[in-house]
Coordinates of C-alpha atoms in Angstrom, one line a residue:
X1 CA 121.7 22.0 -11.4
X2 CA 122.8 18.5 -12.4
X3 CA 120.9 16.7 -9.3
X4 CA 117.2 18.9 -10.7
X5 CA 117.8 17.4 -14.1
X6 CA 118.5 14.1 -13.0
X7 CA 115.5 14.4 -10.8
X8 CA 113.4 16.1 -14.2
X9 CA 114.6 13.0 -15.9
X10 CA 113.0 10.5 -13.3
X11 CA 110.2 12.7 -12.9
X12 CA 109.5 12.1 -16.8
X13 CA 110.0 8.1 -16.7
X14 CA 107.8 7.8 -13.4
X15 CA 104.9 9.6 -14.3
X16 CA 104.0 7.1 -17.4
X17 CA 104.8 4.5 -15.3
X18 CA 102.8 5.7 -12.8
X19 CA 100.0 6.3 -14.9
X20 CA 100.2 2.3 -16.3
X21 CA 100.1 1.2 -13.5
X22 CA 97.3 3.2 -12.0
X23 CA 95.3 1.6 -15.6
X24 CA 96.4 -1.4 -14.7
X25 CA 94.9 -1.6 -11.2
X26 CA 91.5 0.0 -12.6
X27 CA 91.4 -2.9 -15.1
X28 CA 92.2 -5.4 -12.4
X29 CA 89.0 -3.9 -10.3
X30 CA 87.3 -4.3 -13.1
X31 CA 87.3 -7.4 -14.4
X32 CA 89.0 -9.3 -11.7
X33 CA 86.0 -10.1 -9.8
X34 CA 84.2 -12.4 -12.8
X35 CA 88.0 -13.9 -13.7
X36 CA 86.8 -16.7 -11.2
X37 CA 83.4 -17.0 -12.8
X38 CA 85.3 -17.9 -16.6
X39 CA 86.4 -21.8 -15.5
X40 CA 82.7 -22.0 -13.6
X41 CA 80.9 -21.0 -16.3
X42 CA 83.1 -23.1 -19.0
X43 CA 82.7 -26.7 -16.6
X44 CA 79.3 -26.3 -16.4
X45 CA 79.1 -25.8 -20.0
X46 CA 81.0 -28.7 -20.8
X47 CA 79.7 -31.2 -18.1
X48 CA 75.9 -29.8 -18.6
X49 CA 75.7 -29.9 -14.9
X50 CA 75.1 -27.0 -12.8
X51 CA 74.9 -28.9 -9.5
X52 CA 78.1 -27.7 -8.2
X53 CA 77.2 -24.1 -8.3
X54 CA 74.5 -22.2 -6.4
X55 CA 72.7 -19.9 -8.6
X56 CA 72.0 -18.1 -5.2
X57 CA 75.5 -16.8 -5.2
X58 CA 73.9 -14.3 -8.3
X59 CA 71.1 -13.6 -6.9
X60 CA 73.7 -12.2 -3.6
X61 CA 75.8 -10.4 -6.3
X62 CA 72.9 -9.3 -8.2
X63 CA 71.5 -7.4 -5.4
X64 CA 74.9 -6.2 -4.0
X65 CA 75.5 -4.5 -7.2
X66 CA 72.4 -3.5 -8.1
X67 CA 72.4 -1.3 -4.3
X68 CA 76.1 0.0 -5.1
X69 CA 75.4 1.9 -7.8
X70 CA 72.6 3.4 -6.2
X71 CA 74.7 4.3 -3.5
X72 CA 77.0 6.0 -6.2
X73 CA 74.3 8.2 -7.0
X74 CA 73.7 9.6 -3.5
X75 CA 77.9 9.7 -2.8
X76 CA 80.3 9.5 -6.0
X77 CA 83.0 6.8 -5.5
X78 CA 86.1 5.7 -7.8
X79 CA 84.8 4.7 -11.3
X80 CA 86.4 1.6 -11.5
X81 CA 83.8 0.3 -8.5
X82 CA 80.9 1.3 -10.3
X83 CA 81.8 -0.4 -13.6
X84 CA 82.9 -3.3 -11.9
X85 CA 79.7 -3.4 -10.8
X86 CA 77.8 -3.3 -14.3
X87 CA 80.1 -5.8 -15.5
X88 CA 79.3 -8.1 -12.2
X89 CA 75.7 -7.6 -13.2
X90 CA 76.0 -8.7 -16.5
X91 CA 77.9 -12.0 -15.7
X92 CA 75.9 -13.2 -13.1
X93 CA 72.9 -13.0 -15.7
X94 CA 75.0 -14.8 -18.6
X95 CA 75.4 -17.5 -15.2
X96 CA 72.2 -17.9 -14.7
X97 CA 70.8 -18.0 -18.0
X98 CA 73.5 -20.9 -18.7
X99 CA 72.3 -22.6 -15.0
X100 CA 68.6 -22.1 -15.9
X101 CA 69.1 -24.0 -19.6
X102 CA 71.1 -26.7 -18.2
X103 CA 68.4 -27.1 -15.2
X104 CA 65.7 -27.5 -17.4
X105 CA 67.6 -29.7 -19.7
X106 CA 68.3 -32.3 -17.0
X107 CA 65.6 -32.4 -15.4
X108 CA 63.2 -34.7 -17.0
X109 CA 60.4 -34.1 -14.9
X110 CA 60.1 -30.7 -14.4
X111 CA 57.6 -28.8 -13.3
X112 CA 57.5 -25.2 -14.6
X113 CA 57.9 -22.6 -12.3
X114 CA 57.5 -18.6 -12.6
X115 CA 58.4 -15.4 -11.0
X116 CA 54.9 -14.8 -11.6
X117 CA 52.6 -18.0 -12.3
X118 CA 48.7 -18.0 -11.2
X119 CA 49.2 -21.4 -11.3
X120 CA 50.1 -22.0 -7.6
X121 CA 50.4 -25.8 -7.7
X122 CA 53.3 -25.8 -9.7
X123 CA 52.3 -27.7 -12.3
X124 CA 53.4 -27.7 -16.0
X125 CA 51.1 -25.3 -17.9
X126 CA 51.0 -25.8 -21.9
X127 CA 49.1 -23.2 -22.5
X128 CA 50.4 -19.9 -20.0
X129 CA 47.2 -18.2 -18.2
X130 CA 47.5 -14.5 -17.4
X131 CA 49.4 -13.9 -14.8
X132 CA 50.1 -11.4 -12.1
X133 CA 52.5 -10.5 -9.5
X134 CA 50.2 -11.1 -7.2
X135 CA 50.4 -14.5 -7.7
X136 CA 54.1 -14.8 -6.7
X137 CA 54.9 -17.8 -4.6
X138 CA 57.7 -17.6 -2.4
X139 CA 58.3 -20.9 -1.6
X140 CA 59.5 -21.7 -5.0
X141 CA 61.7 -18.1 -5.1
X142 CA 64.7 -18.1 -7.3
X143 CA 63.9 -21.6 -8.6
X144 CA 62.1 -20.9 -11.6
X145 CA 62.6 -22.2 -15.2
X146 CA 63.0 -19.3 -17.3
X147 CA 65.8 -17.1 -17.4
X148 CA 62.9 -14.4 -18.1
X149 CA 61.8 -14.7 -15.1
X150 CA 64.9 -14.2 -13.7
X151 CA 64.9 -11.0 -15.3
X152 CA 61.4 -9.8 -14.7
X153 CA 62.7 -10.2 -10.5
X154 CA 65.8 -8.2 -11.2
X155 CA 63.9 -5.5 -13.1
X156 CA 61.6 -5.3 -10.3
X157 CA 64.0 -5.1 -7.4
X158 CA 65.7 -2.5 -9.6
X159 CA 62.7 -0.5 -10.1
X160 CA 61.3 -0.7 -6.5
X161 CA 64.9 -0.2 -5.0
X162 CA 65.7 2.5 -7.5
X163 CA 62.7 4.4 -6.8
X164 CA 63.4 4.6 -3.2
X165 CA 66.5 6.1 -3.7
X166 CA 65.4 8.8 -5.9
X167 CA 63.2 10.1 -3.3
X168 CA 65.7 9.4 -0.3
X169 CA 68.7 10.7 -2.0
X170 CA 68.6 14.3 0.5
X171 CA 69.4 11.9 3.4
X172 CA 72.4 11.4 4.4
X173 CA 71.4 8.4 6.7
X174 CA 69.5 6.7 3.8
X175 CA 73.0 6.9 1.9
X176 CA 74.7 5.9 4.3
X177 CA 72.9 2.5 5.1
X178 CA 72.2 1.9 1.4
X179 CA 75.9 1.5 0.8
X180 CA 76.5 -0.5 3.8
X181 CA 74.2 -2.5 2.9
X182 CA 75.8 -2.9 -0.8
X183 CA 79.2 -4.0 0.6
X184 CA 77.7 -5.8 3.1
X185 CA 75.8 -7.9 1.2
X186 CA 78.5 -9.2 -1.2
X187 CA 80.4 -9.8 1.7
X188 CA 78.1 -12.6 2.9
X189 CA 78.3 -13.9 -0.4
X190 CA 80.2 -16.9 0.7
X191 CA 78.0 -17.8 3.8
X192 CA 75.9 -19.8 1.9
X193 CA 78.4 -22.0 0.6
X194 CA 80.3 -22.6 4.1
X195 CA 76.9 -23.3 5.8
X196 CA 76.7 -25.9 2.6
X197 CA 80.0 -27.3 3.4
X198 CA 78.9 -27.4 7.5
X199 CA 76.1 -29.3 6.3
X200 CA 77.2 -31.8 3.8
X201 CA 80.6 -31.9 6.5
X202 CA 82.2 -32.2 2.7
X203 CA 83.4 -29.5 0.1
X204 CA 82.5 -32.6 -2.7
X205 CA 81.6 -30.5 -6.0
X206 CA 83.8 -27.2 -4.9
X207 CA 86.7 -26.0 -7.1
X208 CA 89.6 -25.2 -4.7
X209 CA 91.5 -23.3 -7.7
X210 CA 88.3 -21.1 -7.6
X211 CA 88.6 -20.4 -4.2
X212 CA 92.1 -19.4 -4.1
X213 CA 91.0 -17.0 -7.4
X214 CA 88.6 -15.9 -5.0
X215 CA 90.7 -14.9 -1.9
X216 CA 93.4 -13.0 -4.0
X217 CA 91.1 -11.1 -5.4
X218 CA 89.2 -10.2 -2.2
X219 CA 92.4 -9.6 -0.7
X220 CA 93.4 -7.3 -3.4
X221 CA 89.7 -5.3 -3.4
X222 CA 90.1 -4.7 0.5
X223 CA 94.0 -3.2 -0.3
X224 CA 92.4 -1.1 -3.6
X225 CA 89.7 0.2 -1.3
X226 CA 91.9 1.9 1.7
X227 CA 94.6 2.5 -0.3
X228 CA 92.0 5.1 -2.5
X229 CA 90.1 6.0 0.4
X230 CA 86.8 4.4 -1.1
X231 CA 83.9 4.8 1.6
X232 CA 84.9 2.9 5.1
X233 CA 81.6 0.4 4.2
X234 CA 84.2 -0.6 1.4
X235 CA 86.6 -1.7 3.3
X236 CA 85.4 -2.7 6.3
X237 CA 83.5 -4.7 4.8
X238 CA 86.0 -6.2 2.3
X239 CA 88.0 -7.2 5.6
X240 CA 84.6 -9.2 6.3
X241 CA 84.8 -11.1 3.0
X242 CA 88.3 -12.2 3.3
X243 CA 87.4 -13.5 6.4
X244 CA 84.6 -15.6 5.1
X245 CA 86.8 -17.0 2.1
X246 CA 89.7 -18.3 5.0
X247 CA 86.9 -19.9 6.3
X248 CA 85.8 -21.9 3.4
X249 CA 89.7 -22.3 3.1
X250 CA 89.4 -23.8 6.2
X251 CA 87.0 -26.2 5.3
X252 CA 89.1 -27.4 2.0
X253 CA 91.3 -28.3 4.5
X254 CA 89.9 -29.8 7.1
X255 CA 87.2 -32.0 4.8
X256 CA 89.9 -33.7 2.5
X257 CA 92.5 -34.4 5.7
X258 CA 89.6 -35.2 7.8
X259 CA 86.4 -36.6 6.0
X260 CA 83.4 -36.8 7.7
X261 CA 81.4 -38.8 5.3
X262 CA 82.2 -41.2 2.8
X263 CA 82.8 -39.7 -0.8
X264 CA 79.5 -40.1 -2.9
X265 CA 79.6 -41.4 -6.2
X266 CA 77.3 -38.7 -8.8
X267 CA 76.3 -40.0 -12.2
X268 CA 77.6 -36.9 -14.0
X269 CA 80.8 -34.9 -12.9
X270 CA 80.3 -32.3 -10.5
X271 CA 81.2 -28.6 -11.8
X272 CA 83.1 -25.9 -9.9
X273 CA 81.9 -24.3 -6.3
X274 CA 79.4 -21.8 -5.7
X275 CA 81.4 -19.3 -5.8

């Protein structure tokens, strides 16, 4: 009798702390992936130069998340996942909106660019003609100098990809690959960046404290994901991105005990990595 209410007694202090912890973890999914994105966002503010971050790393998250939650449509996962992905989204357009302004600020000579321009000499139009989206030039893709047009591409991808899904949704295949390639996708999110660092055989301009952010919170996505059971592209995929970020590690390492070029000397203070 004594050993039941003991256990009643434990039973009633474990369940709330249970429960706390469970909300704590869901927070941490949620907002821990764009924790690492707060210092990159605040150098580049304060230096005005977004050299040191690749704006392609949004477009890789852009798309990633955009193709998660419509996987979540054709096969319901944990709600933390999907809201981490609509709070992804709407960092990685607050980072390139600040990355577009600085752009165009620095650049003296720029030459105005579209999503969309008929002008396909890329030169600087005062007056805009009408334009089309047939007149996309891909050679200039994701290097254009408006945020808006940044916008227009997402909608687009959105609307085309979105589309899709609605009239695949019945297949189970078409699910299946569409969250694959969701998770796959982010997780090749640092590729870029260690190809970079291959081929400048320097991490110059790369915050190591962001890196580090970043592998912790990989590491603890990949543990979130099999210990909840998400869908195995989750976390076989997660594995995938940890990888990648012990690579880059790697390269931290190797670059500052080893360097294989001299250090160059910018004329404005390089921000944090593209990560």
């Amino acid at each position: 009798m004594t050993f039941r209410m003991e256990a009643d007694g434990l039973e009633w202090l474990f369940n709330p702390l249970h429960q706390i912890v469970s909300w704590g973890a869901s927070g941490a999914m949620v907002f821990g992936g764009v924790v690492p994105y707060i210092p990159q966002y605040r150098d580049i503010k304060r230096t005005q130069n977004a050299e040191g971050f690749s704006t392609y790393v949004c477009l890789v998250l852009l798309v990633a998340n955009i193709l998660r939650i419509l996987f979540w449509f054709g096969r319901h996962f944990e709600s933390p996942l999907l809201w981490q992905s609509i709070v992804m989204i709407f960092t990685m357009l607050l980072m390139l909106k600040l990355c577009t302004e600085v752009r165009v600020t620095n650049e003296l000579n720029l030459k105005r660019r579209s999503f969309a321009a008929a002008d396909s000499k890329d030169e600087e139009i005062k007056v805009p003609p009408r334009r089309s989206y047939l007149d996309f030039d891909l050679h200039y893709f994701w290097h254009w100098s408006k945020f808006t047009d940044y916008v227009q591409c997402v909608l687009t991808f959105t609307g085309v990809t979105g589309y899709i899904t609605y009239l695949s949704l019945d297949s189970t295949l078409f699910v299946e690959t569409l969250g694959f390639l969701a998770v796959f996708t982010e997780a090749m999110l640092g590729v870029p960046q260690l190809y970079r660092n291959y081929q400048n055989r320097s991490t110059e301009g790369m915050s190591i404290k962001m890196v580090l952010m970043w592998t912790s919170g990989d590491t603890f996505k990949t543990v979130y994901f099999i210990l909840n059971q998400a869908p195995f592209q989750f976390s076989i995929c997660g594995l995938l991105q940890v990888l990648v970020d012990m690579a880059i590690l790697l390269q931290v390492y190797l670059y500052t005990y080893y360097p294989q070029k001299p250090a160059s000397h910018a004329a404005h203070p390089v921000s944090a990595k593209a990560l």
